[in-house]
Coordinates of C-alpha atoms in Angstrom, one line a residue:
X1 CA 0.0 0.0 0.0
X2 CA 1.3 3.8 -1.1
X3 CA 2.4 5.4 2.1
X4 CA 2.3 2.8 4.6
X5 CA 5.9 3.2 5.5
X6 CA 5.1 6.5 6.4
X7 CA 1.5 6.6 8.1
X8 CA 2.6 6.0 11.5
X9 CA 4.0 9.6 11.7
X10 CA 0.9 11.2 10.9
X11 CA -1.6 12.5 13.0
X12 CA -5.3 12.4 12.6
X13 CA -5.5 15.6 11.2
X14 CA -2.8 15.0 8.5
X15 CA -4.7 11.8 7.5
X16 CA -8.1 13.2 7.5
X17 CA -6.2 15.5 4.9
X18 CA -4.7 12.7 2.6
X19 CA -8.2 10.9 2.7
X20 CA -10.0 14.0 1.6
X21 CA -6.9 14.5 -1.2
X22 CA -7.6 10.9 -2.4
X23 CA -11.3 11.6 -3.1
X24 CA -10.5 14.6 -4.6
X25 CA -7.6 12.7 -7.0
X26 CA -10.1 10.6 -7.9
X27 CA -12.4 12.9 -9.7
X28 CA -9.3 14.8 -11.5
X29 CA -10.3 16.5 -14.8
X30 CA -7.0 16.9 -16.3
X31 CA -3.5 16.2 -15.6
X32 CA -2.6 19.3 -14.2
X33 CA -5.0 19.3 -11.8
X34 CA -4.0 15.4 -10.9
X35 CA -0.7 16.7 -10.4
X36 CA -1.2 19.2 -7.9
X37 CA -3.2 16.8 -5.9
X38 CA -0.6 14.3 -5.8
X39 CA 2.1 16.6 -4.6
X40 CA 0.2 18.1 -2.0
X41 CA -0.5 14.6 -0.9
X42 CA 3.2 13.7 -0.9
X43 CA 3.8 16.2 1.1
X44 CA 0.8 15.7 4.2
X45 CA 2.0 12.2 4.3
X46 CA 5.9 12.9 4.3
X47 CA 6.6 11.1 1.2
X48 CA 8.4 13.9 -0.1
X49 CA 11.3 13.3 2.9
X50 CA 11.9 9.8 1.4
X51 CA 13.1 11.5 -2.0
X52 CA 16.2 12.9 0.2
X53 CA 17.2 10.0 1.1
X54 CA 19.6 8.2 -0.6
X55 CA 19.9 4.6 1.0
X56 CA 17.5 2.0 -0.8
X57 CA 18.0 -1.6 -2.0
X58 CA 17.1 -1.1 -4.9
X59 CA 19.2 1.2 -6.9
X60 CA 23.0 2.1 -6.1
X61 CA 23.2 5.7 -5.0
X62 CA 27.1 5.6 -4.7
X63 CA 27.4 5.3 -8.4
X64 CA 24.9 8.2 -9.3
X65 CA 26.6 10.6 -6.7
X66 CA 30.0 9.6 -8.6
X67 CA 28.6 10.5 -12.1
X68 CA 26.6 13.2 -11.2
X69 CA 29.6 14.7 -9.3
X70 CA 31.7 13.9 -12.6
X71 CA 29.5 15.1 -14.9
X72 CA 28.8 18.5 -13.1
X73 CA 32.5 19.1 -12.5
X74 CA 33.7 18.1 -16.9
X75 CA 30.5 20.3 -17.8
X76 CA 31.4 23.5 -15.5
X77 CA 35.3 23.1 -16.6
X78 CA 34.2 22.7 -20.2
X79 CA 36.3 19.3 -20.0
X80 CA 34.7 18.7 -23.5
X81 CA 36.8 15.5 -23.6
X82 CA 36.3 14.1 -20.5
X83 CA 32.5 15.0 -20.4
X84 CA 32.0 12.9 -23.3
X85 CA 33.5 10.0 -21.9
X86 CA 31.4 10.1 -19.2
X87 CA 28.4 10.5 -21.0
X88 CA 29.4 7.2 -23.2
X89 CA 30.6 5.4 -19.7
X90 CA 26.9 4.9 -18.8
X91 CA 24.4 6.2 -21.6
X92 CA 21.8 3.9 -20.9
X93 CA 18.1 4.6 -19.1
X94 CA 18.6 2.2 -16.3
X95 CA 22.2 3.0 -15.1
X96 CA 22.9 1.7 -11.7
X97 CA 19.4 0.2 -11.4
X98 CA 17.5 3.6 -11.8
X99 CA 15.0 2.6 -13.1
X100 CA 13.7 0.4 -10.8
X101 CA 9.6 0.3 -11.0
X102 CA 9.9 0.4 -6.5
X103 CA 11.8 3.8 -6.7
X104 CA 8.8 5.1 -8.5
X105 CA 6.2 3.7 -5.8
X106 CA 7.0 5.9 -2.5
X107 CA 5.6 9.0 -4.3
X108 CA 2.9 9.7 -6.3
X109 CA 5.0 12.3 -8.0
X110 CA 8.9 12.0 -8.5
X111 CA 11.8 9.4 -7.1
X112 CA 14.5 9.6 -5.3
X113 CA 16.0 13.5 -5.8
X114 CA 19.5 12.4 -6.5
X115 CA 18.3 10.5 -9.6
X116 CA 16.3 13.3 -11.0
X117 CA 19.2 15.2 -10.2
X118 CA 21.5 13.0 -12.4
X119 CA 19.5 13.0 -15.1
X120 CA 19.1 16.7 -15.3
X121 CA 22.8 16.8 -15.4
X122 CA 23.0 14.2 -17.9
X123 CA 20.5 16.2 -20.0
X124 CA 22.6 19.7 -19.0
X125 CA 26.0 17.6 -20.2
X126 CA 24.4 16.9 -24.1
X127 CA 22.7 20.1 -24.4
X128 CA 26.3 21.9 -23.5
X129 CA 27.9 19.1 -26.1
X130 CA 25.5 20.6 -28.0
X131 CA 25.6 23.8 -27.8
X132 CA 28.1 26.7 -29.1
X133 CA 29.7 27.1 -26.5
X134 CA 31.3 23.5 -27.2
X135 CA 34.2 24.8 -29.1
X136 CA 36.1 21.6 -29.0
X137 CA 33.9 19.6 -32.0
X138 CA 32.7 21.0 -35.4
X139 CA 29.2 20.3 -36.0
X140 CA 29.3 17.4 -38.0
X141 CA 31.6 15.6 -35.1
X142 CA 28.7 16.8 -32.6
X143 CA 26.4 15.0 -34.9
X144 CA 28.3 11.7 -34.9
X145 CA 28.3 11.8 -31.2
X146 CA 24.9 12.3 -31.2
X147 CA 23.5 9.7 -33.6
X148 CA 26.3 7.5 -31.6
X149 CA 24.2 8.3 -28.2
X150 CA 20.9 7.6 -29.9
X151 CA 22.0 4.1 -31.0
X152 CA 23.2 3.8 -27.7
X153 CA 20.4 4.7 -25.6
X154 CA 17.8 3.4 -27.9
X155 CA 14.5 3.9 -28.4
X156 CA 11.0 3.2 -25.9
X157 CA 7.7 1.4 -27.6
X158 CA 4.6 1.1 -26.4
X159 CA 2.4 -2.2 -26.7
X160 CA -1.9 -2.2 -26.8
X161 CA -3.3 -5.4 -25.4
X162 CA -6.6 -6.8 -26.8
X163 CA -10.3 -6.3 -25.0
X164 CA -12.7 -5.8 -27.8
X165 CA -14.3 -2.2 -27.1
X166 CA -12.7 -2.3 -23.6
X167 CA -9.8 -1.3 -26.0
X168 CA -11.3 2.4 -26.0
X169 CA -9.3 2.8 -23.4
X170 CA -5.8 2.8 -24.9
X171 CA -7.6 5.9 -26.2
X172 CA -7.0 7.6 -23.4
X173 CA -3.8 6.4 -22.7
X174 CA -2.5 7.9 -26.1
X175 CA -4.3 10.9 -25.6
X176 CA -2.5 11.6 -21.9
X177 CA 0.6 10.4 -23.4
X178 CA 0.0 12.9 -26.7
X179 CA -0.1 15.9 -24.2
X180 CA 2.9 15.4 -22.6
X181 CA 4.4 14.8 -25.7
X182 CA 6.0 11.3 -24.5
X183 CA 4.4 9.3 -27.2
X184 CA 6.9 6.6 -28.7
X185 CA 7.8 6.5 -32.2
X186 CA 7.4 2.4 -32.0
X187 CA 3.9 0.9 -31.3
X188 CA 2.3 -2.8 -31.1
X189 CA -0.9 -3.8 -31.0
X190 CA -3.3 -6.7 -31.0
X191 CA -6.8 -7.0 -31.4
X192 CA -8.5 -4.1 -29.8
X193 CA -4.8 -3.0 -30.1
X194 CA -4.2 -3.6 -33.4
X195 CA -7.0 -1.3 -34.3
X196 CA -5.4 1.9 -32.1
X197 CA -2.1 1.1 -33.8
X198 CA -3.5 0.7 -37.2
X199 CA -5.2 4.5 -36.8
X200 CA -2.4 6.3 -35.0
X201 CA 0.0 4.8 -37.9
X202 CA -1.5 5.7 -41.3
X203 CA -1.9 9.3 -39.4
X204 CA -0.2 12.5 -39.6
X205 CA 1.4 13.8 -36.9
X206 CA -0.9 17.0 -36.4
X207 CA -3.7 14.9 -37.2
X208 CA -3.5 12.5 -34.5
X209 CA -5.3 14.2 -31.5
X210 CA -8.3 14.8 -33.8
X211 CA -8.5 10.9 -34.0
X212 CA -8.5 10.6 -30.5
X213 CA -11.9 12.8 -30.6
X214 CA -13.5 9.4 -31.3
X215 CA -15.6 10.2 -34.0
X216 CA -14.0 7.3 -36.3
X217 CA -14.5 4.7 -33.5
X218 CA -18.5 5.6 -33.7
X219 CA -19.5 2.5 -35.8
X220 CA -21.3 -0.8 -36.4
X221 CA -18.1 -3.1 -36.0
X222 CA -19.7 -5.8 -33.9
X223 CA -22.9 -7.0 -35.5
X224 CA -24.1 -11.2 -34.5
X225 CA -24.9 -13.3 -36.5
X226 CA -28.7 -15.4 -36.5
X227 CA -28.4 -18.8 -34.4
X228 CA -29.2 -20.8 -37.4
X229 CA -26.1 -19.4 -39.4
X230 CA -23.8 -20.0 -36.7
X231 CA -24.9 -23.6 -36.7
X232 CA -24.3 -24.1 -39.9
X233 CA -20.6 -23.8 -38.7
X234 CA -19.5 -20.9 -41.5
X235 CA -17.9 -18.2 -39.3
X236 CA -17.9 -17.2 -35.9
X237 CA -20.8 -15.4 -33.7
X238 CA -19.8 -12.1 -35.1
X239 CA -20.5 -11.3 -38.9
X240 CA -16.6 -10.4 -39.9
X241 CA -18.6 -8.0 -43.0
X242 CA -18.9 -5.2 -40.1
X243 CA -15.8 -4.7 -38.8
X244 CA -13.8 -4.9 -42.6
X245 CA -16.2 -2.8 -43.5
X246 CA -15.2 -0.2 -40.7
X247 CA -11.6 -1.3 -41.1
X248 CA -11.7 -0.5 -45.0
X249 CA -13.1 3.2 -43.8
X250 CA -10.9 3.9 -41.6
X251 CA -7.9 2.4 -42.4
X252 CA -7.9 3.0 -46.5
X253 CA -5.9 1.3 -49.0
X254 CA -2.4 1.6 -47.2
X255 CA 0.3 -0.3 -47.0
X256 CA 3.0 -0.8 -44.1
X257 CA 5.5 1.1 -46.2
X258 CA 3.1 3.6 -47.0
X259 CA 2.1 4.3 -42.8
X260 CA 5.3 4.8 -42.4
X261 CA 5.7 7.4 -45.0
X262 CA 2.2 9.2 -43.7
X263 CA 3.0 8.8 -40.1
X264 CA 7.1 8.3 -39.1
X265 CA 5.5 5.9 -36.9
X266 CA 7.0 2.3 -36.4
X267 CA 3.6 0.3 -35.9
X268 CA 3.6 -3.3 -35.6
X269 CA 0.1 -5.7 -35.1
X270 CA 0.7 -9.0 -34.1
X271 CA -1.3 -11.9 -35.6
X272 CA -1.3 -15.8 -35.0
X273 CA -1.1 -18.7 -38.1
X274 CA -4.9 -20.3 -37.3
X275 CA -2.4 -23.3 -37.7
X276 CA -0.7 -23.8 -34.5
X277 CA 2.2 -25.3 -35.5
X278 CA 3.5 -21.8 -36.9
X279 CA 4.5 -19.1 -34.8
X280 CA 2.9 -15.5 -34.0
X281 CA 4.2 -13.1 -35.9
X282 CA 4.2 -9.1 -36.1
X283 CA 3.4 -7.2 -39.3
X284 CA 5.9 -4.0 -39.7
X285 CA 7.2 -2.0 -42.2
X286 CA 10.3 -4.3 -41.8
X287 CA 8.7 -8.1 -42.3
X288 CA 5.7 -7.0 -44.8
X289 CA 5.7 -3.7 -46.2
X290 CA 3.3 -4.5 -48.8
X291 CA 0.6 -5.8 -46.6
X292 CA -2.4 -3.4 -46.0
X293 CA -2.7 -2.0 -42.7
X294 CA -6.3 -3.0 -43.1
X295 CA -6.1 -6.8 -43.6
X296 CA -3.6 -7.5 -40.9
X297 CA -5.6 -4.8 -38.3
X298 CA -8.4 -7.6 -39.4
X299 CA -6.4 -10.8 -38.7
X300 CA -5.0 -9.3 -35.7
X301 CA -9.2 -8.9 -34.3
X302 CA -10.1 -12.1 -35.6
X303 CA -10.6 -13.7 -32.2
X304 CA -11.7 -17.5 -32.6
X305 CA -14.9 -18.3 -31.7
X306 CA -16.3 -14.5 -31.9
X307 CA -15.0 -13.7 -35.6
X308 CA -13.3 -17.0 -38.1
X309 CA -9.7 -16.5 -39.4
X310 CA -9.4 -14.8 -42.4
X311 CA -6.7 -14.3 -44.3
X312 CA -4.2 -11.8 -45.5
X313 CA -4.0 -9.1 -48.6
X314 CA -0.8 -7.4 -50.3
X315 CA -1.1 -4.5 -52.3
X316 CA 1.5 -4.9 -55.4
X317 CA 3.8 -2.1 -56.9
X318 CA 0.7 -1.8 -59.7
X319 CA -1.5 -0.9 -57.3
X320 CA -3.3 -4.7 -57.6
X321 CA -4.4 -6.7 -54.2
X322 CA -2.8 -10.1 -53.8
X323 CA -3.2 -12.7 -51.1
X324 CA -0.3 -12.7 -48.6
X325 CA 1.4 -15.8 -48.0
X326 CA -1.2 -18.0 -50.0
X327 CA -4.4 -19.6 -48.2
X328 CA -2.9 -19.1 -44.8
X329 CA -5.3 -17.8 -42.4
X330 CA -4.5 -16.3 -39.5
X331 CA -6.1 -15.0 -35.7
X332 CA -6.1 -12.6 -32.6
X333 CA -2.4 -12.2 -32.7
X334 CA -3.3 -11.5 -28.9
X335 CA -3.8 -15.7 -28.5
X336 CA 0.0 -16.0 -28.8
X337 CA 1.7 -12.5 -28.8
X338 CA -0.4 -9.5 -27.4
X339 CA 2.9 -8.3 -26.5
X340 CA 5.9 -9.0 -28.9
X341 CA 8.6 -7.2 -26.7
X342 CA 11.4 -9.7 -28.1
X343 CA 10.8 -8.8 -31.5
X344 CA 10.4 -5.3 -31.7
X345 CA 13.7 -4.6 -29.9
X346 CA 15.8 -6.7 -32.1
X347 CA 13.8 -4.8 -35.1
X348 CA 13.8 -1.0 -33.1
X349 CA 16.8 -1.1 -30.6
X350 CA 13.9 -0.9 -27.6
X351 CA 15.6 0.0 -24.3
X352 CA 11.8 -0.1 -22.4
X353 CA 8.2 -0.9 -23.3
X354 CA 4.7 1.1 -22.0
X355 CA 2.1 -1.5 -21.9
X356 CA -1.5 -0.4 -21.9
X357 CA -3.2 -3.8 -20.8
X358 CA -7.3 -3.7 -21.2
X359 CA -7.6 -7.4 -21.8
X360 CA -10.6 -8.9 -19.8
X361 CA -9.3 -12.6 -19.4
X362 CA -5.4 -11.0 -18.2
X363 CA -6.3 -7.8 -15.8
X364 CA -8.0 -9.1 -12.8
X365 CA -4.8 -11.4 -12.1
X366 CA -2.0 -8.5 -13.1
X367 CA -0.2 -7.5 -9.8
X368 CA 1.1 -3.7 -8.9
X369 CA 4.7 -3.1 -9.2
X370 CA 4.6 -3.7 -5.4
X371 CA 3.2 -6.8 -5.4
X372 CA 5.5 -7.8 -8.3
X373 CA 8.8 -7.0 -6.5
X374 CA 7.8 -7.6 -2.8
X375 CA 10.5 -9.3 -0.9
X376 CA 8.9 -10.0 2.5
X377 CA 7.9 -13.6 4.0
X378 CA 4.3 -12.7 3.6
X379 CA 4.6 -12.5 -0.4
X380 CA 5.9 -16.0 -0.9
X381 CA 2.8 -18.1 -0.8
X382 CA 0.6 -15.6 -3.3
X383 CA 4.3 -16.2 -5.8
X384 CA 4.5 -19.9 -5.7
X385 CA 0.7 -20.3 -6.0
X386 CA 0.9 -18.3 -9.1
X387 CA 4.4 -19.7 -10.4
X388 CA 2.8 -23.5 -9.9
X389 CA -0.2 -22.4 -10.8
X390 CA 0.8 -21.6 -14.5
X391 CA 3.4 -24.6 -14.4
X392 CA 0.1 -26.6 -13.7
X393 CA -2.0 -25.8 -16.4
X394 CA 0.6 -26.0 -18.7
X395 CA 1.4 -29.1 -17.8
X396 CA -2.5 -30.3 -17.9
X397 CA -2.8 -28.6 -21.2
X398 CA 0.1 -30.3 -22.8
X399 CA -1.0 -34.0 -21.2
X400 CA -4.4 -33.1 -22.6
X401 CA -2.9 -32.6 -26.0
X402 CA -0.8 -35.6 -26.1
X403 CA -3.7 -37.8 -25.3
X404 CA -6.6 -36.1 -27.3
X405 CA -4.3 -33.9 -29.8
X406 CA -5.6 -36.0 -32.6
X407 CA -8.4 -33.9 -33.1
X408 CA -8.2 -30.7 -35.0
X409 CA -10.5 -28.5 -32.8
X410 CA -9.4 -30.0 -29.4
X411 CA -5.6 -29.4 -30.5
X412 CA -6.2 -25.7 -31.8
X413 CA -7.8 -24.9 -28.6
X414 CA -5.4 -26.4 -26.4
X415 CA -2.8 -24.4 -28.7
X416 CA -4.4 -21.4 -27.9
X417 CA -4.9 -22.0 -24.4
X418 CA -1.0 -22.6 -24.2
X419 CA -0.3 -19.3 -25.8
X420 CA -2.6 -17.4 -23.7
X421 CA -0.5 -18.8 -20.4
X422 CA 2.5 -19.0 -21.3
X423 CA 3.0 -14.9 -22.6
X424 CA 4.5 -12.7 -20.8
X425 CA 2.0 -9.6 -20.5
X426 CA 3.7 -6.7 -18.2
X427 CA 5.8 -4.2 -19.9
X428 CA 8.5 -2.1 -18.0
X429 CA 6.3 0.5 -17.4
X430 CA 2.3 -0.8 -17.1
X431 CA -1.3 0.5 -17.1
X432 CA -3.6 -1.4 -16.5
X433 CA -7.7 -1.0 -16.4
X434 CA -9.5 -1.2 -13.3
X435 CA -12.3 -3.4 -13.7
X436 CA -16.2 -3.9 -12.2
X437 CA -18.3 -6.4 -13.6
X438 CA -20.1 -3.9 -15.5
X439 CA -17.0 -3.3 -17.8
X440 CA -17.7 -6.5 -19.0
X441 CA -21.0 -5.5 -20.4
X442 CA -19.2 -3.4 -22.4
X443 CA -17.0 -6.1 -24.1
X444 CA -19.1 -7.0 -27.2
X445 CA -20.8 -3.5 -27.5
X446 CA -20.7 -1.2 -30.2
X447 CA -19.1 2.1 -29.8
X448 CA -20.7 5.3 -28.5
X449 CA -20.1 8.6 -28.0
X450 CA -21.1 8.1 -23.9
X451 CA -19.5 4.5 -24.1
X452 CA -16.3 6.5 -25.3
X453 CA -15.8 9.1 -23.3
X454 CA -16.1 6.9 -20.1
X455 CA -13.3 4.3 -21.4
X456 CA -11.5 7.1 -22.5
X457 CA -11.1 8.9 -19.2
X458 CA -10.1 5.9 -17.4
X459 CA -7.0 5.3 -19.6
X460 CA -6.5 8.9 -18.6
X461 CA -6.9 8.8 -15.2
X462 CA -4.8 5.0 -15.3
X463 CA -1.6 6.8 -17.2
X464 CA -1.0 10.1 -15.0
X465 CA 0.4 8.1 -12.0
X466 CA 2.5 6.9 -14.4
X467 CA 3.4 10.0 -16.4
X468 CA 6.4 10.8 -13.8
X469 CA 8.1 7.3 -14.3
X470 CA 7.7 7.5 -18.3
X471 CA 9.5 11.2 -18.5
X472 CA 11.7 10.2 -16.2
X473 CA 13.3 7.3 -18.3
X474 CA 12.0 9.8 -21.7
X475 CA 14.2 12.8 -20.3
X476 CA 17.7 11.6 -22.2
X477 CA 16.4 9.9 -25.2
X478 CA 14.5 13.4 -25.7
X479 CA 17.5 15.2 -25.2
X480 CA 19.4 13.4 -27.6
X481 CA 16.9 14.1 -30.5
X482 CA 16.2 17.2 -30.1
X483 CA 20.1 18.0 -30.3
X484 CA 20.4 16.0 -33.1
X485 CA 17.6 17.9 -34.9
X486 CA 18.7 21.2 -33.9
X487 CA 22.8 20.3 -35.3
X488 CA 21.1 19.1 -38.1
X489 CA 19.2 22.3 -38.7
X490 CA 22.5 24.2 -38.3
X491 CA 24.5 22.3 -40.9
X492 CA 21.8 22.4 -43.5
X493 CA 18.4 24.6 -42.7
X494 CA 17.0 24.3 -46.0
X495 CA 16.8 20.7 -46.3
X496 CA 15.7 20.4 -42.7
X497 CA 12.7 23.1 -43.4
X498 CA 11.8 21.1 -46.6
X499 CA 11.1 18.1 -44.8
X500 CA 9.2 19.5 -41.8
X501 CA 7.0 21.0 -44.4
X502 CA 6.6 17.6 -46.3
X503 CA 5.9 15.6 -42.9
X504 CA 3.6 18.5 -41.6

């Protein structure tokens, strides 16, 4: 629980206080006003005494006083040299363990002040590297020491789980994210997912908050098909017509290669082979260019039992559709892969993942970063029940398969099964939905405007605690482009100005 290291200093009043600054927290309309809510908390519950102190098991504060003492000391000296080395010496988000999801837990706002304080000095130390007062380098040396540290440092992504129309809330999570301006340049999605990915990608950039309006999401996807057509054993429950048809709408006749182009966004959906035998895969700009955003947005929602697997659709140079990869069909990427972490680092150079999880069958049994790295007596029991517990049903499902594997539709679901247990479904950084049986009425139902806005706001009011943690670990990535881009400007403005204009 937040604060229960502190809450035997505080007095009645002071707790009165942080209950009524809990309700209030609650209700926030925006994240400013969220923010000054959570600091005044901090502060009536002492939280914000924690940050000056520097002893923790969980991150080595030795090494960031060193650096940060370094770094200061090169920087004010104008050690250009020396500065650099430093800089190169530990250019990574999670030096000395800073990254550490418990040092963001104490506080509702903020960590420990020593590592804000290195990071500021790390950012200070580029933007002097980079700045004209760096006599040492010419530009086009500052610029190879940049695109140097960006390779370095790498890049963050974030992944959108499945959850039907429960995936209305990743709208919300883009939208907080958008605001802040700490939306990544790599994104995954499955499903519900796949659909939020599909939209942001074939996007441009200054036309991406109007999507998040919701106005495209206001459709017929889900419509059910009569009993006696289901019986007949042609399709699933769902009538896959509806949602192509809102796919094809809002999606277009795009390509991978071509989102890319529209949007400078990497976005990846992850579908599934219906054939178990193959592995998940993720569609990029990389591994199928020529695929249409569309059709694979459509695989990826193509959840078995509610819609049948369909398959896959190229777009050639001549402008002529083509299947992809013959009669394959494929499923929910979500079955096997609703977050393809693995892959997209080899393919992006990740250094850390966002994961927005809405996914009904995965949420009510996803932990909080406390529970996850409690190392107390008490949590043991709760973390070998769950560790045997999966080791269990893995092992039932694959005795199951040996013994009645023989039959297509037993095997394919005990496939599935497997895949759904044995994924890995927490990023570095996670929000997660918080769920009442009502939300899952709202499954299966088509979007509305009221339906919307309510989703919307909880992915929201689920990111801003974690807003802190993600610019945190942002802070030096973003310092490192925006030097690049500004060196870049220097050594050749015009060019620079053309392609704003042509991305704009």
């Amino acid at each position: 629980m937040l604060f229960k290291e502190f809450s035997q200093d505080i007095n009645p009043h002071q707790a009165y206080r942080i209950k009524k600054l809990k309700r209030k927290i609650e209700h926030a309309e925006s994240y400013e006003e969220w923010k000054n809510l959570a600091l005044k908390i901090d502060e009536e519950s002492g939280a914000q005494e924690w940050k000056y102190d520097n002893t923790s098991p969980y991150f080595d504060a030795e090494i960031i006083a060193h650096r940060l003492n370094l770094l200061r000391r090169y920087r004010l000296a104008e050690r250009t040299s020396d500065l650099m080395y430093i800089l190169r010496e530990g250019l990574t988000y999670d030096v000395a363990n800073i990254a550490h999801p418990m040092l963001f837990t104490a506080t509702y706002v903020g960590t420990k002040k020593i590592i804000e304080d290195y990071i500021e000095e790390v950012s200070n130390s580029l933007a002097f590297i980079a700045s004209k007062e760096c006599h040492l380098l010419s530009t086009q040396e500052k610029i190879e020491f940049f695109k140097n540290c960006q390779v370095a440092y790498g890049q963050p992504a974030i992944m959108f789980s499945g959850g039907a129309t429960l995936g209305l809330f990743h709208t919300g999570v883009c939208k907080a994210l958008l605001e802040r301006d700490l939306m990544p340049q790599v994104l995954s999605g499955s499903s519900a997912g796949a659909i939020m990915t599909a939209m942001l990608g074939i996007s441009k950039p200054s036309e991406m908050m109007h999507i998040l309006n919701g106005e495209s999401f206001f459709t017929e996807a889900f419509h059910f098909r009569r009993w006696e057509d289901i019986l007949k054993g042609n399709g699933g429950i769902a009538d896959v017509r509806y949602l192509k048809k809102f796919l094809l709408t809002n999606l277009g006749d795009v390509t991978f290669e071509e989102a890319f182009k529209m949007s400078g966004l990497h976005i990846n959906i992850a579908v599934a082979p219906y054939d178990a035998s193959q592995e998940a895969r993720i569609m990029n700009s990389y591994t199928s260019p020529d695929l249409l955003v569309w059709s694979a947005a459509l695989a990826s929602c193509a959840v078995p039992v509610l819609f049948p697997p369909v398959r896959l659709t190229s777009k050639r140079q001549d402008g002529k559709h083509t299947p992809y990869m013959g009669r394959t069909r494929w499923v929910d990427g979500s079955v096997r892969s609703d977050f393809p972490q693995e892959k997209m680092a080899r393919l992006y150079n990740v250094n850390y993942t966002i994961a927005s999880q809405v996914n009904p069958h995965v949420v009510p049994f996803m932990q909080t970063d406390t529970e996850r790295f409690r190392k107390d007596m008490l949590s043991w029991p709760e973390r070998i029940v769950r560790r045997q517990g999966k080791v269990i049903s893995k092992g039932i499902m694959d005795f199951t398969r040996e013994r009645v594997g023989g039959v297509p539709a037993v095997r394919r679901l005990l496939d599935h099964g497997h895949g759904i247990v044995d994924q890995r479904y927490y990023g570095d950084v996670n929000i997660v939905g918080k769920y009442g049986w009502r939300h899952y009425s709202y499954m299966l139902q088509n979007p509305r405007p009221h339906l919307f806005r309510l989703l919307q706001r909880e992915g929201e009011r689920a990111t801003w605690p974690k807003i802190s943690m993600i610019e945190t670990h942002a802070r030096v990535g973003k310092t490192i482009q925006h030097c690049l881009e500004l060196l870049e400007y220097q050594q050749n403005p015009v060019e620079h100005a053309k392609s704003e204009f042509i991305a704009v």
